[in-house]
Structures are given as C-alpha cells and as structure tokens.
C-alpha cells in the first residue's frame, strides 16, 4: 500500500551511492541489495550522510555490546510504534544473537515499562530524593 | 509542584502493606522507605498488586541480565518522556553497573533510534522482505 | 517552576472576557475564579473562542453521559501524558461522580490498553476480517 | 503487507492452547477462530498468559460497565494510534452497544481532548490548586 | 489492507454533501473527487462540519503564509507518525511551492528537533530563566 | 523540582568547553551564560559534539529561512510535549521575529493538525492515489 519513492542503487546520485557503498562494504553485501530505508533517503543526500554516519558510530560495539544496542534501539522503536524499525531492528537483533527466549523477555520488560510510565504520570508521582545524582 | 496523594506505609491498607513488605524484603530496606510510586499506588490495591507482581517476575535476571533489562526499561521511558521513570530507572541502572560511558552510549543509541523511527515514517519506507521471519 | 503567562480576568481583552463569562455562568462561579487554562489562552482570543465553543458542545451530555465523556477525555490525557489535563479532568470526573473504585477500574483499563497497543504493534498483528465494518 | 508470524490453534504449544481455550469458552466461539493477536502472542506463552489474565480481570464489568470500559480502551488506542486496537475494540464496542451516534460523540470528545492536551502543554499551564485532591 | 468505511459523495447525507461542496468549490474540483478523509468523516456530520470549518479558517494565509502553515502541519504529522497526513499534507506542501531542497531542510529540522526533545527530557534539563516571557 | 546534573562552563572538560565556545561565539554571548541544555550535555562530550554540530548545520538559513525553521522545530516540540524545547525554541522564535499574531496562527495550525492526525487514524483512512509522488 505504501508507495515511498525508492531509488535503486544504480539510479542514485554520487553522494548517495557513496553512502550505500560504505554500508554495503561494512556488511559485506552487494550495494544493489541495500535496505529500503537507504533507497528512500537517497533523494536527500545531506540527511542521508548524517544519519548513516551517526548510525555507524553509535551502533558500533563499545562499552555496550552490539546486541544490547540493538535491544535499546528496538525498545525505542516499539515505544514509538515504528513498524519498519521493529521489523528491521528485530531482524538485526536476531542476527546478533537474540534468541526466542530473549525476545520474550525483551517484550515483557517493554510492556512493564509502558505500564510503569503511565502509572507514574497518571498518579503524578514526584521523583524521590534518593534517585537524584549527587 | 506535583501534589500526588501519597500514602505512607503506616497508613496503608493491609493489601498495600503486604505489597510494600514484599518489595522491601526483596531490596533489604525498611518498608517505611519505599519509593513514591508505591505510596501513590497504595490507594488502588488491585492495580498495585498486579503491577508489583509483574515487575518482580519481569525484571528478574533470566536470558537477559538485570542491567540489560534496566536499559530496555529506561529506553522506553525516555521514548515516552516519563520523568519519574527516567529518574528512578536511571538510578537503578547505575546501581546495577551502568557507568558514565555506558550511559553516554545508551543515550547515543536512543537518539539515533528517534531519528531512524521518524525517517522510516516520514519517507513511508516499506518493510524489506529480508526482514520478515520465515 | 512553570511560568506560563497567565492573564487575570480583569486584565483580559473583551473577546477573552466574553469567553470567560460564558464559562463562569455555565458553572455558576465568579469569572475571577476561572481555571488557569483560560487565563493562559486569553492572549489568543481566536484559539480561545474556538476551543471554548468546542468543549461546550462536545462535553454536554448526549448519547453518552457527562461522566463517561470525562473518562474518555481523561483516558486520552493519561495516554498523552498531559499533567494539567489529568489533574483538571480527574477533578471534574470526581465532581461528576467518579468514585475511588471507579477510578481504580479506569486506571486498570488504561494500563491494559497500553499493553494491548504495544503488543499489537510489536508483533505487527494484522487486523482480523471479523473486525471490519460491513 | 504486514507479515506477523501467526500460529494457528492446532499448532500452538500446550500453554498457548490453554489460554486460547479459556478465551474461546468465555466468548462461546471455536478455539480455531480466535483473533490474530492471540495467534501472534502464542510464540511467547508467559507474555500471553499474563496479558490474557489481565484482560479477563480488567475488562469484566464492575463499577464501570462493559461498554464504558471498551470506550476507555478505545480512547487510549486512538490516542496511541494503534490500528489493530482501533479495529478490534471498535468492533467490541459495537458488540456491546455502541451506536453510530455514540461513536460520533466518542470521537468528538477524543478530538477535544487532543487539543486540550496540547493547549495545556504549549502554554505551559500550571495546575490549579482547586484540582488537587485533599 | 485498511478498510475504512468510505462514503462516496452521491451517497452522503445532506449535511456531509454540503461540507464537501464547500471544500470542492474552494479547490475548484468536482465534489465526486473529494479526498478520502472527507469520505470517511461523512458518517459523522457534526465532527465533519467542525473539522472542515476549523481547517478552512486556520489554514488560510494570514500572518503566516500558506506554505509555512503546511510545513507546520506536516511537522506535527511526522512527529505524530500519521501516514495519511504525511502523504496528504506532503502533497499539499508541494502544491504550495515546497521544492525538493526545502523538503530536505524541513526533514533535517524535524530530525534535529526529535533529538533535542529527547535530550531535554533524558537529562531532565530545567528551563532557563532567560526563556521566560516577561 | 528538576535536578539535572548541570556542569558550569568553568568546570567542563576540554571537549565540552570547545563546543560551548563555538556556540557562544556564534551567538556573541559569554560562554558562562550558555543555556542549560549544554550544561546538561557536558558530561557526555560525544553526544554533545554531534548534537551541536547537527543543530548548527540544520538550523542555519537555507532554502527555508531561520524563523520558518524555528516554527518547524517548535511544532515538533509541542507535538512531542517537551516543555524545555517549547520554552527555549519559543524564545528563539520570538527573537527571530515571531509576533503574537504569528504565535496564535502557529498554535491554531498545530491544534488542527492534532485533530487531523487522530481523525485519519481513528477512521483508518487509506491514502488517496492523488497524494502519491510520481
């Protein structure tokens, strides 16, 4: 039903092509098989370059490992109700080791947080002094 | 400014007292020093019991460790903009080992996800076949 | 902490005064004791008039009674996390007959809906044919 | 377009089957005709059992009748923009007596609340003392 | 997949027909070619009349020109993740002069705002005195 | 009530100081009078540098002028209900020429969009072919 204006790799402008090539090289795939989000972003190279750069830096394993980062990304995507991101980062989380049991625990925490968030707001609960950073 | 109707432990009804005692025992603290969210929930024991039970089961370490669960909870809370939950689960994440460097990486992923979510929606990007579970 | 620019009744422009007088008459209170939301809106009379008119028509009892309408308004306000609206329409719901037991049941439904919403999205559940209107 | 991994009743694990049978019995329908949300949840029996249990308890008529509870659930679902929940709980509300006129009044209140919520936030309106519970 | 109950112009009730005729005249199009949102609203004439009236008044050029108003409407729609509104008001913005370069700058600002919003909330940043209106 | 951990300019690490100096130079103010959001971000220099860089590039006048960009940013902030951002970008919009009349028209469009978004979702309106980009 969705009719995003997607640009295939061979039809992209040089700046978009360069972004795709860097991503494809990093994932060891063919640039022609890049995901749809990049085909959609190709019409706006400045936005595309900035987002690609940010994703590359931010999602790289550091003090948090790659799977934990995917779960954080996925948690935000479920809270924000972004279907594309739930599908894409769900797939990436599975690629990085999320088992079915971990998926279930992940969702159970997300659902508890949804309720906790609304409880705090509905009752207008003031922040405890004990939670403040000293 | 916030004026939630908070009930102190000694003034709670028996069902609310029982919930608080279980939580306090689990954390090895005095029931009189329970967090505000429970003092707010005490007026509604059925909601309180259900939420306390769900939190106890869901947040216990399993296939995901306790810190990862806190980070997932915190990610949902930032996405939903719940100040109480950001303060309380931020404190719990620090208690469970979140360092300053991990906190920074956590926030960097949350911010990237915020943008990724809106990009997918603004461009109406269709889900790639490759992301579907077989 | 909040420092909205509030205009007291006696300092309002004539259009804002007229709106306040209609509301005050309907509630049988003094115009000088109007709620803060109207003191904030007074600087923008066109927005104020339209919202006051809409509220008057929409919240009047019809096929749904006044309390049910308040509960619907309150449900949206909790979902959207609007503290002012939770406080004000919570008070109005109590004025219109919401008991403590009803308040608890109300919140229990809101929390279930929060979870149901996220479950449907997280699992990308397709709408059943049986739900469609014929 | 949506490709949720749905599990039909006959292929479910025993815990999921038990949940479906309880729901089907309560609604007097065949377990094979259960709604999609349960077919999606079947892969995660712990989440499924907890949500089914919560829904059963929470949505049962109490101090609030069954239709009022559906309208509260539907209001949250519209505010959160969950298409599945709007379709499913819209159908349930009609089953429980929501007429076309009630539907229109319901939506009129939801739209007024959406505006009221944003007005309170945009003008940063402080909560009136009169709204606080004593 | 979506199966809204749409009413074609020739099947609408008189109040809905009148709304459509006013819109069609204003846009110089045939009433039979009105957009889907009006075909959906036709079942609820009171909601339809109020929204049509509000849109006509609010979107007319004033101190802000027509394109700026479309960009504001579109920004809210992206933040709220409303696909229909992104598609419809994206088309209207292009009709009113939004070029591809302006579209890219628009999206860049929206993405920056998304991050700025979450930064302010995640760090619980207090409002500077300098921002308050005197 | 909010107790963000703010770092004053003189106590910042060198990377944070450099960010603040660039911003202060651009606005021709003393680095010691930088806004709170930067004092909060100073503990996380990588996030701070990326956001400061993005804001500088994105908010600069281009095909859209500086005030239009502020209104887009403000629209997202109202939709997302970020009090800090509403206060700060409201002040910046006034600095860049937003008059009281423009502010009223801005809010009127935001409120109409809020309703339009929920109407499209509540009625599950399918996107018109005419809105698709060719």
Tab-separated table of C-alpha atoms in Angstrom, chain A residues 27 55 58-61 65-71 73 88-99 102:
chain	number	residue	atom	x	y	z
A	27	UNK	CA	28.066	-5.577	5.851
A	55	UNK	CA	24.390	5.031	12.869
A	58	UNK	CA	26.687	4.882	17.532
A	59	UNK	CA	25.833	1.234	16.834
A	60	UNK	CA	29.437	0.005	16.887
A	61	UNK	CA	30.200	-2.125	19.954
A	65	UNK	CA	27.875	-4.733	23.089
A	66	UNK	CA	26.185	-4.842	19.679
A	67	UNK	CA	23.183	-6.888	20.806
A	68	UNK	CA	22.433	-4.658	23.801
A	69	UNK	CA	22.495	-1.666	21.472
A	70	UNK	CA	20.044	-3.378	19.114
A	71	UNK	CA	17.702	-4.100	22.034
A	73	UNK	CA	17.079	0.632	19.540
A	88	UNK	CA	14.417	-4.167	10.574
A	89	UNK	CA	15.998	-3.963	14.029
A	90	UNK	CA	14.149	-7.106	15.095
A	91	UNK	CA	15.913	-8.878	12.223
A	92	UNK	CA	19.245	-7.304	13.172
A	93	UNK	CA	18.798	-8.309	16.818
A	94	UNK	CA	18.183	-11.909	15.734
A	95	UNK	CA	21.286	-11.726	13.539
A	96	UNK	CA	23.291	-10.562	16.550
A	97	UNK	CA	22.130	-13.372	18.794
A	98	UNK	CA	18.664	-12.570	20.135
A	99	UNK	CA	17.027	-15.922	20.813
A	102	UNK	CA	15.433	-13.287	24.920
